[in-house]
C-alpha angles and dihedrals in degrees: 000000000000128000122202125195119180121208104237127170088221091058112049093190093044132264118267114225134189107257090203093058130071108274107159125067115242088233094057108126091223086065100037098039109011085244104161147066135251145182132202120204136175122247122197122193090349096308123110118234123225090358095162093049091052094045089050092051091046090055091047091051091049090050091053089052095044087238123151112222134172120280124264092257092056091049092049092053092050092047090053091049093048095048092047090052092046095051091046095050101034095046088214124107095188126107122324138173117244113197123191116199132182125175134183087253131229120342111278096001097101089208120115123230115224134176146159120230125194123190140151118284119248114259087218090073092061089048091054091050091052101040103028128230140264112232138191129201117240129187110238090203104242138075123261094252096055094100091068093043097044113029090167088075085074093222111175092032122106099227132172089246094101099139092110092049092050091046089054091052092049089051090051092049091050088056092049096256129123102219147351139242112210120222129194127242089256091056102258125138113248119171144296124274090262103002149055123255124237132179133184136207123193119196136170123247107187091317095320115110115233113203121196127189118199135186131177121272115270092221089076088078098258124144114265105246115229092197092044089053092050092049092048090054092050093044092051090054089051093054102262119144113234130212140178119212158231086190124186129197088252089059090056093050091048095049125109088227139359128197140184108219131191140150095263104032092036110191115358115179116224111230098183139007115205087344096306117121118241119227124312114320093226092051092045091052093048093050092045091053092048095048093042089057090050091048091049089058090059093052 
């Protein structure tokens, strides 16, 4: 089932709407142009995870797009209303997807449209966490410094314009892969279609294992990962060394483990990239279990 709650000044806690009935005007610019922003977060037992991080990134995306959206307090009230309705109607307090959406609103109205959507999480995500994924590299078509040169491309904002990301996933599926890792025109690793990229190296320092976790630089125009940030904080406390790119495809292939990480899928180990195996399966499994436990503590 799906629960919809619209953010409405006349309803401080949000206005419940029938998800099976028409609710968005055909002239809404989120529909006609993909002109809007969104966030997807995990909820467990009726409670949202990393709510502040997602609200902060939603506000940052809206700022990049010069889009006025409701305040954090209004979003929080609507999230509470939506989750309460979902738990009541679904009769299941397990995991759910909470999606926050804000568009520029109908043409000429100068009033944004905003809502919270709650639905069941896909079982396929848990399967990818358990079994790992096969990934291909795809050229995103621009250099890593384009974000600074062309801010109108809205890189680093989580916008509704996800057609390219979905096309990349369809391309991967047609080739028998599960997901993609985008690279820049100057051969740097960027991000997944809906995820951040992590890699790990384990070395020996006089009998003491040194574990290092690395993710690409944010100045390449990639989306700041809320789950990656939470895991980095937990890993640092546990004694891991942390690093930020630049990361090359060769770095991925040389790593002891690579993951795609996101709020819904969490930590999905990459088994192969372009058909080449990553690391040693036993080491990859061990590192995945360790980091998954650390990530669980943050949730």
